XYZ file of C-alpha atoms in Angstrom:
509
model
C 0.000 0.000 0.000
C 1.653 3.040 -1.194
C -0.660 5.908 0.661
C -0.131 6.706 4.286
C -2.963 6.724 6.695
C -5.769 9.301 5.532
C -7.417 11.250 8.285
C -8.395 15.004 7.108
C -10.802 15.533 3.878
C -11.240 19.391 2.318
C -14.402 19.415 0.818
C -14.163 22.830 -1.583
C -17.283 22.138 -3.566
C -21.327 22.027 -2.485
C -21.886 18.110 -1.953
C -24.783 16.148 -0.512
C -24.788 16.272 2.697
C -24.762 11.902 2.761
C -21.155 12.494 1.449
C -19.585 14.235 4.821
C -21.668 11.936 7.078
C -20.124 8.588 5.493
C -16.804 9.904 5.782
C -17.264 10.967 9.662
C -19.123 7.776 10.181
C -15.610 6.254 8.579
C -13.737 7.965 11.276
C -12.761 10.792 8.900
C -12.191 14.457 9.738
C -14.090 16.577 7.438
C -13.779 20.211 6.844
C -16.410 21.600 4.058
C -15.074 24.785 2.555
C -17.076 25.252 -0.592
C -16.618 28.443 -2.836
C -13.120 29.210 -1.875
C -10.826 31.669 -3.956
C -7.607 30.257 -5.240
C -5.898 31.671 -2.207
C -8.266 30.433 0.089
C -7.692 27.494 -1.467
C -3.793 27.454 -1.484
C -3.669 27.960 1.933
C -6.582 25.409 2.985
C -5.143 22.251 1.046
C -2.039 22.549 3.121
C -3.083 20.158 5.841
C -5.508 17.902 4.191
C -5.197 14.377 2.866
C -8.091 14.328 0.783
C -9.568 17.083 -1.296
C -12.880 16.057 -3.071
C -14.372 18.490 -5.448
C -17.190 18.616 -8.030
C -16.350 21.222 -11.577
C -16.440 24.465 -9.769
C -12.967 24.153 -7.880
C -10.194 24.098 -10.463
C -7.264 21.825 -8.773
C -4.198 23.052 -10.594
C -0.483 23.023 -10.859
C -0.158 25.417 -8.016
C -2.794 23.725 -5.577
C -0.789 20.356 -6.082
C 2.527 22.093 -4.898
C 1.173 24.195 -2.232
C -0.523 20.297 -1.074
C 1.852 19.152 1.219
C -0.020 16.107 2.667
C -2.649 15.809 -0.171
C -2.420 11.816 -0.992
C -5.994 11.974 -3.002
C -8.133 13.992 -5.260
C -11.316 12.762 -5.304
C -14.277 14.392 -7.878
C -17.700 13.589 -7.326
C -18.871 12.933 -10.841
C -17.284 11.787 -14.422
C -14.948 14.398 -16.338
C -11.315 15.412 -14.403
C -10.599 18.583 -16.280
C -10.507 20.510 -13.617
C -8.114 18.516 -12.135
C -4.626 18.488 -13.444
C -4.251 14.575 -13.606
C -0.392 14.949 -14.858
C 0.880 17.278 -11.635
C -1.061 15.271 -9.370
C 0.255 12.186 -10.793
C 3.645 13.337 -11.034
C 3.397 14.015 -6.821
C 2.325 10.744 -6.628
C -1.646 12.047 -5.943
C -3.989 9.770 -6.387
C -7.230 11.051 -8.364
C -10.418 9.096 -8.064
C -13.558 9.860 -9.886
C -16.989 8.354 -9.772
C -17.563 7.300 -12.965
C -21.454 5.981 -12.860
C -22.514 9.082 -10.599
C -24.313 11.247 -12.684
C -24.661 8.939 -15.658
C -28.201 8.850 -15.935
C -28.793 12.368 -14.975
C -26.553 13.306 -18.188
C -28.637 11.099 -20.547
C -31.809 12.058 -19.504
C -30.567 15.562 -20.091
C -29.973 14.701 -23.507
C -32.621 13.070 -24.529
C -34.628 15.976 -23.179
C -32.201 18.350 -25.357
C -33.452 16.245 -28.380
C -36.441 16.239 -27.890
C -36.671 19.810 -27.136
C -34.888 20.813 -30.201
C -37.144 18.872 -32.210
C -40.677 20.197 -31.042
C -38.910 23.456 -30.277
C -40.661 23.602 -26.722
C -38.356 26.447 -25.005
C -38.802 28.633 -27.657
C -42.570 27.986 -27.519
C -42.879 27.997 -23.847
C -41.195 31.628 -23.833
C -43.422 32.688 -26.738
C -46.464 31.903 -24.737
C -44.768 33.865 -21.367
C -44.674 36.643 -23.896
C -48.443 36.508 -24.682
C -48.454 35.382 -28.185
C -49.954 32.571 -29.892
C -47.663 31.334 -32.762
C -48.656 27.982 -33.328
C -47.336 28.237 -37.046
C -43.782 29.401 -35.635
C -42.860 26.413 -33.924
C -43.209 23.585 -36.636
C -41.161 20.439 -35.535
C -40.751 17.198 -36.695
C -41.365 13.601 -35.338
C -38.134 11.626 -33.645
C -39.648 8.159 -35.440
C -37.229 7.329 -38.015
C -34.801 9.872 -37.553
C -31.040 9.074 -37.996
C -29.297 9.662 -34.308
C -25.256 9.743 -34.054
C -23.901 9.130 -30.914
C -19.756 9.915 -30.596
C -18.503 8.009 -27.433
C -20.728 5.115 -26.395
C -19.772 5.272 -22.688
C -22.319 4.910 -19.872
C -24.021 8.249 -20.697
C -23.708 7.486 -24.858
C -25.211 4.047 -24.321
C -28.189 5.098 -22.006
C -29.354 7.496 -24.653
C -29.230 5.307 -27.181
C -31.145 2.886 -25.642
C -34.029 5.929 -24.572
C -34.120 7.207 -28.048
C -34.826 3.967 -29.904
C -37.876 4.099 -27.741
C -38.889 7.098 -29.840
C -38.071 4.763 -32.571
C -34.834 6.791 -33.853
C -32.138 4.821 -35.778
C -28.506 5.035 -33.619
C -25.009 5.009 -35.103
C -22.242 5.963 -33.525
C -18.433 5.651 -33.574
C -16.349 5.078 -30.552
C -12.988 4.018 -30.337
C -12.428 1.730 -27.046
C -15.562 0.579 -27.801
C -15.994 -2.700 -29.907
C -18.680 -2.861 -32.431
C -19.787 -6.496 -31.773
C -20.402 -4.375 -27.892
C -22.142 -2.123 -29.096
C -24.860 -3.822 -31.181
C -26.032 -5.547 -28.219
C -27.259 -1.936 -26.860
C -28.336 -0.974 -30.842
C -25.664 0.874 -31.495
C -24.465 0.200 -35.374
C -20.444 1.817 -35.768
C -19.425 3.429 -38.495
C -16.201 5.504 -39.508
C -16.867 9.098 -38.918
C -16.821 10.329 -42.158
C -19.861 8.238 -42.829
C -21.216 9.163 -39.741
C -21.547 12.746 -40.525
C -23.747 12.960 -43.416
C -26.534 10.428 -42.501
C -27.341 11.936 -38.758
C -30.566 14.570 -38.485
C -29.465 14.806 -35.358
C -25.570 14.327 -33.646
C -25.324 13.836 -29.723
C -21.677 14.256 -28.442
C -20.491 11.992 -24.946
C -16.750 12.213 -25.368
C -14.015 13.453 -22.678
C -12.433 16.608 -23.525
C -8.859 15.470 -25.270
C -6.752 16.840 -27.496
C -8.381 14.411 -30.350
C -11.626 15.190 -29.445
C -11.256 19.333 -28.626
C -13.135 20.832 -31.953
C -14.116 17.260 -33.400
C -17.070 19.102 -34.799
C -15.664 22.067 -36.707
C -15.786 23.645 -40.275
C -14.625 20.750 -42.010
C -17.384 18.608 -40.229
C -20.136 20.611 -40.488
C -19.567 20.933 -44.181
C -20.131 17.246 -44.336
C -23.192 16.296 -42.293
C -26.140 16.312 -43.818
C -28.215 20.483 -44.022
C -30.554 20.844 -41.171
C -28.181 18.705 -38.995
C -28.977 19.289 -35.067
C -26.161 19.126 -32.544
C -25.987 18.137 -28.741
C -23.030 18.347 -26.102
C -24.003 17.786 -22.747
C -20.360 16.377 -22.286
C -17.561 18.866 -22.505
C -17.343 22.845 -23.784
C -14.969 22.780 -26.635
C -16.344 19.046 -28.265
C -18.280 21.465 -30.235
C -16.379 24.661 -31.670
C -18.321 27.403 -31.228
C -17.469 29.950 -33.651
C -17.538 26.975 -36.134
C -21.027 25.932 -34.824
C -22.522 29.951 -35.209
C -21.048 29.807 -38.457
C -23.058 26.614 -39.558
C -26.471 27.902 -37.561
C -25.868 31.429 -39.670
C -25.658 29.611 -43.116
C -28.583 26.897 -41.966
C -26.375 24.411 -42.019
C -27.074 23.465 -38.904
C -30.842 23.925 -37.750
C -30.346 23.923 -34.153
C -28.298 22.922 -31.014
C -28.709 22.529 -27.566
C -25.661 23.103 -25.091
C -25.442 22.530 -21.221
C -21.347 23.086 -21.303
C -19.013 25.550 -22.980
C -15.685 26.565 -22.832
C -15.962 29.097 -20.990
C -18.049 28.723 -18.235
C -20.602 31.131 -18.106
C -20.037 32.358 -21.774
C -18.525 35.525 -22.119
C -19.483 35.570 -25.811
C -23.106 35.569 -26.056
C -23.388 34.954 -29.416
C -24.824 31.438 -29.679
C -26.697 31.855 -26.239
C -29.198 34.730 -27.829
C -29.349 32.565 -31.493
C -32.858 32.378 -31.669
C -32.342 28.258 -32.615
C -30.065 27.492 -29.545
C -31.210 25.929 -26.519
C -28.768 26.493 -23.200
C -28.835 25.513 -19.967
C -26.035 26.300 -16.992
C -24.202 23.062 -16.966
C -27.129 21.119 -15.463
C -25.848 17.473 -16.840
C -25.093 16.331 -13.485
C -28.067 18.930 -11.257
C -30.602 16.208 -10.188
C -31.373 15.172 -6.587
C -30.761 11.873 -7.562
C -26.802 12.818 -8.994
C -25.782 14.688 -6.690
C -26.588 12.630 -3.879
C -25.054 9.634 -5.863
C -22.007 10.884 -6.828
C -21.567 12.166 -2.998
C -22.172 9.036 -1.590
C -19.807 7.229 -4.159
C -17.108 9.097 -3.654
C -17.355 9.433 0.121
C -17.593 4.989 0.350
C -14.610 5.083 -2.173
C -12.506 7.071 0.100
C -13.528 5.366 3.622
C -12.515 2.199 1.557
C -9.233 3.082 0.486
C -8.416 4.626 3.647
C -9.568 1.311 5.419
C -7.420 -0.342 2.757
C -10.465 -2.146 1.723
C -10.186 -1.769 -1.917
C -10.021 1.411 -4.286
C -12.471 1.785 -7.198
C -12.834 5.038 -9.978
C -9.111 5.315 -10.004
C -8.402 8.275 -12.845
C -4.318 7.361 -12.603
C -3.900 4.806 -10.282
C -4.495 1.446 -12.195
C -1.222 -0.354 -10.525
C -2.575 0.884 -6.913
C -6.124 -0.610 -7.907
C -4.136 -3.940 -7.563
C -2.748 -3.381 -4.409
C -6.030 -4.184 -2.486
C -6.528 -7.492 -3.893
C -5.300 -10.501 -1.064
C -4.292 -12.386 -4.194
C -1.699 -9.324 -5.757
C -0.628 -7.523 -2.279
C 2.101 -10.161 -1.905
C 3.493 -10.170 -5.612
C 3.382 -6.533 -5.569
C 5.482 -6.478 -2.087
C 8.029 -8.848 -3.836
C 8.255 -6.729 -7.196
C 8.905 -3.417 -4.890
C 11.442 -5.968 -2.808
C 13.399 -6.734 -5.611
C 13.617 -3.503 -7.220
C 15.262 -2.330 -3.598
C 17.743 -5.136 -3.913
C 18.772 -4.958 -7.725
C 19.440 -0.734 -6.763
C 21.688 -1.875 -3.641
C 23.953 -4.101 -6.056
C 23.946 -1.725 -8.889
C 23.790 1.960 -7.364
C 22.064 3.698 -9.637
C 19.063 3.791 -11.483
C 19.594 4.938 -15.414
C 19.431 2.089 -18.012
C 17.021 -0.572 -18.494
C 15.118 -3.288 -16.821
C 13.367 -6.500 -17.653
C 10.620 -7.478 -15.770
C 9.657 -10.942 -16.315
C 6.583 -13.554 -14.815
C 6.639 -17.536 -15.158
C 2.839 -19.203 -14.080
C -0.860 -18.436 -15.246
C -1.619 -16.363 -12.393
C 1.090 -13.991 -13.394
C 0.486 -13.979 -16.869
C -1.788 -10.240 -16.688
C 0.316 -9.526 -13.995
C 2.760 -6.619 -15.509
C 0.471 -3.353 -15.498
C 0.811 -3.602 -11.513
C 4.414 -5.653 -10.603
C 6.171 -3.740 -13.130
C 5.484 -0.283 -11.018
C 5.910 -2.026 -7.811
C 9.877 -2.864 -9.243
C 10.145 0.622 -10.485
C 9.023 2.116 -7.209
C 11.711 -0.094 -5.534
C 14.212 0.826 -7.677
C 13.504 4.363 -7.368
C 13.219 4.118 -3.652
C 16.381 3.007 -2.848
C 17.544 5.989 -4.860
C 16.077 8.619 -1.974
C 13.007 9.490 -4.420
C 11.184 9.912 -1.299
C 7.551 10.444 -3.165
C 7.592 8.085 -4.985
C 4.649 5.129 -5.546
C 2.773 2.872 -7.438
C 1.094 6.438 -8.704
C 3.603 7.820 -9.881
C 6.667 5.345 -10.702
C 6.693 4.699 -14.093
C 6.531 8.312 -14.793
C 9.380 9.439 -12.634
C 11.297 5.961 -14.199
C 11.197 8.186 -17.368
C 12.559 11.496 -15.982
C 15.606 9.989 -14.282
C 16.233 8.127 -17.547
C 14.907 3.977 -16.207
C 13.593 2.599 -19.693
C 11.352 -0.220 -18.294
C 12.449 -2.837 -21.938
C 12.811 -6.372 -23.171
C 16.649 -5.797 -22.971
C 17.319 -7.485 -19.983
C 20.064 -6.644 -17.641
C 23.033 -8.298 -16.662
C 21.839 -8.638 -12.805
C 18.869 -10.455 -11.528
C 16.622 -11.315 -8.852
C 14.250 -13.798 -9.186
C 11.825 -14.453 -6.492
C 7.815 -15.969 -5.565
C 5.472 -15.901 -2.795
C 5.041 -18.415 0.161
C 1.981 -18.123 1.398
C 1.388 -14.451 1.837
C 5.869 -13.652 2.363
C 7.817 -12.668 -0.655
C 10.913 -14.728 -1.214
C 14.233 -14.599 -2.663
C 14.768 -17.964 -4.628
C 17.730 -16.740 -6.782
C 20.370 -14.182 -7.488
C 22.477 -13.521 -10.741
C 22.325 -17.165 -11.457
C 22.518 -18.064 -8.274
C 19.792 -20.291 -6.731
C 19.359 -20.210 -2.800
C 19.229 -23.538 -1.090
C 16.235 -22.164 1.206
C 13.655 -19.144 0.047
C 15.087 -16.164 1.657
C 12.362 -13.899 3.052
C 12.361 -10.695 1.920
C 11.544 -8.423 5.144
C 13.610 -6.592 7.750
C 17.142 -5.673 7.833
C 19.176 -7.949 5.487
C 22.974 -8.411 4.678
C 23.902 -9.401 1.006
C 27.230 -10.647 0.283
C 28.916 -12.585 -2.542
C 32.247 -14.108 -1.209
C 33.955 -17.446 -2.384
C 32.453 -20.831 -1.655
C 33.071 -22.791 1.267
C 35.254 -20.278 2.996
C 34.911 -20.271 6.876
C 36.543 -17.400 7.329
C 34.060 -14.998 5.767
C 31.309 -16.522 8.538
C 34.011 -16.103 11.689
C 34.624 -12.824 10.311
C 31.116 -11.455 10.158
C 30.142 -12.820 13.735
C 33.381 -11.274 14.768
C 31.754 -7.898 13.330
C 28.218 -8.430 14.502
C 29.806 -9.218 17.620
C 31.844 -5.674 18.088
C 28.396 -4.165 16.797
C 26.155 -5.770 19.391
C 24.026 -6.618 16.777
C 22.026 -9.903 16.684
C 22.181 -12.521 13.662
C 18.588 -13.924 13.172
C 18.676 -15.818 9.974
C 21.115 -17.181 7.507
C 20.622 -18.395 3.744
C 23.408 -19.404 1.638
C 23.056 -19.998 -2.467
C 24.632 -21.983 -4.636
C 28.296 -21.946 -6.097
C 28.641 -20.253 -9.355
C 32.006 -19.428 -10.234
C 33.057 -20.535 -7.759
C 31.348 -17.994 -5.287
C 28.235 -17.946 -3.726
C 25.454 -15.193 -2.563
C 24.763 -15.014 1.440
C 21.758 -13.464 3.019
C 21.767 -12.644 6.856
C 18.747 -11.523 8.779
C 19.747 -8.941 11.542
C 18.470 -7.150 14.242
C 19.569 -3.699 12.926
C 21.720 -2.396 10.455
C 25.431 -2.796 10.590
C 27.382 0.905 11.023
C 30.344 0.245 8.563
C 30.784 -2.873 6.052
C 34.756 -2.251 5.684
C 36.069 -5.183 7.985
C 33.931 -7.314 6.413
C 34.667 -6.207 2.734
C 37.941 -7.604 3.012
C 36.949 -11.010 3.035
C 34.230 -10.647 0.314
C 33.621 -9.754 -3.475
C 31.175 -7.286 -2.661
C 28.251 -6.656 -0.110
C 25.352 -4.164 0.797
C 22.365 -4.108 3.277
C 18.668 -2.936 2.937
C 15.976 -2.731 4.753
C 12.716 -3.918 3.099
């Protein structure tokens, strides 16, 4: 478990009130803070372990410096980018999110947007405010038989499809995680995009904001769907480009759209707010009774868990961490982190590369979490205090660790007994017992059946008051052979002893 105990949660955002009683009823210390400036906030995060958030708070660069005990980010609903994922994951933050929160909210707001735009029924309803009567004005058309394309068939993109075939509309959609075979079973046919575009009356957006989906409808796109086209993004401001969008409800390209996020939030530019064929509402994907006090509660059970060491779920950039919970992985993942500690004791530094290899079934999936653990080993015996299974592979990059298929002329090969992780063999070495890897240990390569290396080192433990607990020897290979002595603390100065061996370190694991 690479977090440290959890104990003091910043809530900066408006939550249900569920969420704050879970976490006290977890024995969690909750301060709610909501509608903080930046400094407010700068100075607040300081001293808190947690800091859960909905959109409004912005968690940036600067917040993740200024955190000085922040170990999680948690956001109580779907998209993270108000959260930068990269400096939090860089500090070894974890960020959690709660994925199926405010799924149904979303799509329900969707389908409403549809059928709004289609019957026109906010522009009628203010019509009739206004005291007219213009039942010729608001022509619409029927959703039976319509052509519906769905980008990003998610949780939200699959619940409206499934709604919307109710109104018997025909869905397509493109998606690319998402298998076609998958999606057919929710009715879902895929299709490239560029034949997406021109069949759709009506396109519904569900993406995450990305750098490959930022402006997927533009200029070039509108020019290709079909005239008349109407447009939905209840996902992300900035899916959509906006001046591109005005330019295609100006020429009639598009007919109408209906927008619950933008890019900048409120809109400065009011431009496609007042177009008399644009529906708006303030970001109200997630703004149901039901969401809100979902997303709370999910978030709030996801932390207790984690910080009960339970298990961890909605992790945004923790994937290896996920598998630290598991009884089955928390040994393997103890070895891995074991053996990257010992391989940076014999070798001193940590540029280069590494091979990380698994024999057995059980191991075969196992590399997306042991080959972290190793790298956190490896980088932990090089004083990178911070880092974790968050964070390992990442800072393996910046100090120049290329995790490859090379190999590496030393190894450590070890298993589990039971729930201990064990040392069964070292550069070619094999140990005549498993060595458990845990407490202060002694490593030394001298030649084989020498009693004078033994006599020597009790001689030294001896003059150290320091007690020898266990003792595993390995095999001969050239002549020499790797010893591995369990003490009761760690030994002062090695020099005596290096003059009867080929080399020799200690760590503590």
């Amino acid at each position: 478990m690479a977090l440290a105990k959890l104990s003091n949660v910043l809530i900066s955002d408006s939550l249900d009130p569920c969420c704050r009683e879970i976490l006290q009823a977890g024995g969690l210390q909750v301060l709610e803070k909501p509608n903080l400036s930046k400094e407010e906030l700068l100075t607040q995060v300081k001293d808190c372990d947690v800091l859960i958030v909905r959109s409004a708070t912005k968690v940036t660069a600067d917040i993740i410096r200024a955190a000085e005990r922040l170990q999680v980010i948690g956001r109580a609903g779907t998209g993270v980018d108000n959260v930068d994922v990269e400096a939090a994951t860089r500090k070894g933050i974890l960020v959690m999110n709660t994925p199926a929160g405010n799924s149904l909210s979303a799509a329900e707001l969707t389908c409403g947007m549809i059928m709004s735009l289609a019957r026109q029924i906010p522009q009628a309803a203010a019509s009739m405010k206004e005291g007219k009567w213009d039942r010729k004005k608001f022509m619409g058309m029927e959703l039976q038989g319509k052509i519906l394309g769905i980008l990003g068939l998610g949780r939200i993109g699959r619940e409206v499809a499934t709604r919307m075939q109710s109104f018997g509309m025909k869905t397509i959609g493109y998606d690319p995680i998402i298998l076609p075979e998958e999606s057919v079973t929710f009715g879902v046919q895929q299709l490239p995009l560029e034949q997406i575009w021109p069949l759709c009356d009506f396109i519904t957006v569900h993406t995450p904001l990305l750098p490959s989906t930022t402006g997927l409808l533009n200029d070039s796109t509108f020019a290709k769907c079909r005239r008349g086209v109407q447009v939905v993004n209840c996902a992300r401001g900035g899916i959509v480009d906006e001046g591109a969008l005005l330019r295609a409800l100006q020429s009639g390209q598009c007919a109408g759209a209906a927008l619950d996020v933008f890019t900048q939030e409120p809109p400065q530019d009011r431009d496609l707010v007042n177009h008399p064929n644009v529906i708006c509402c303030p970001h109200l994907g997630a703004s149901t009774r039901e969401a809100q006090s979902r997303c709370g509660k999910e978030i709030a059970l996801q932390i207790v868990d984690l910080a009960k060491g339970k298990a961890l779920a909605g992790t945004v950039n923790g994937q290896a961490l996920s598998s630290a919970f598991a009884p089955q992985t928390k040994p393997w993942i103890t070895l891995a982190k074991a053996l990257g500690l010992l391989l940076h004791t014999m070798v001193k530094q940590v540029n280069g590369s590494i091979q990380v290899s698994t024999l057995g079934e059980p191991l075969q999936n196992a590399g997306n979490y042991l080959t972290p653990a190793v790298v956190t080993g490896l980088l932990a015996g090089a004083a990178q205090k911070d880092v974790n299974l968050v964070n390992g592979l990442l800072l393996a990059q910046e100090v120049g660790l290329k995790v490859t298929l090379l190999g590496s002329p030393y190894r450590a090969v070890g298993s589990v007994q039971g729930s201990t992780p064990v040392l069964q063999e070292l550069n070619g070495a094999t140990f005549k017992q498993l060595v458990p890897l845990a407490g202060t240990l002694l490593i030394y390569r001298a030649k084989a059946s020498n009693p004078s290396t033994l006599s020597a080192l009790i001689e030294l433990l001896g003059k150290a008051g320091v007690q020898l607990q266990s003792y595993q020897s390995s095999s001969a290979v050239g002549g020499e052979e790797w010893s591995v002595v369990g003490l009761s603390s760690a030994l002062q100065n090695l020099s005596e002893l290096k003059q009867h061996v080929t080399e020799a370190f200690q760590l503590t694991v």
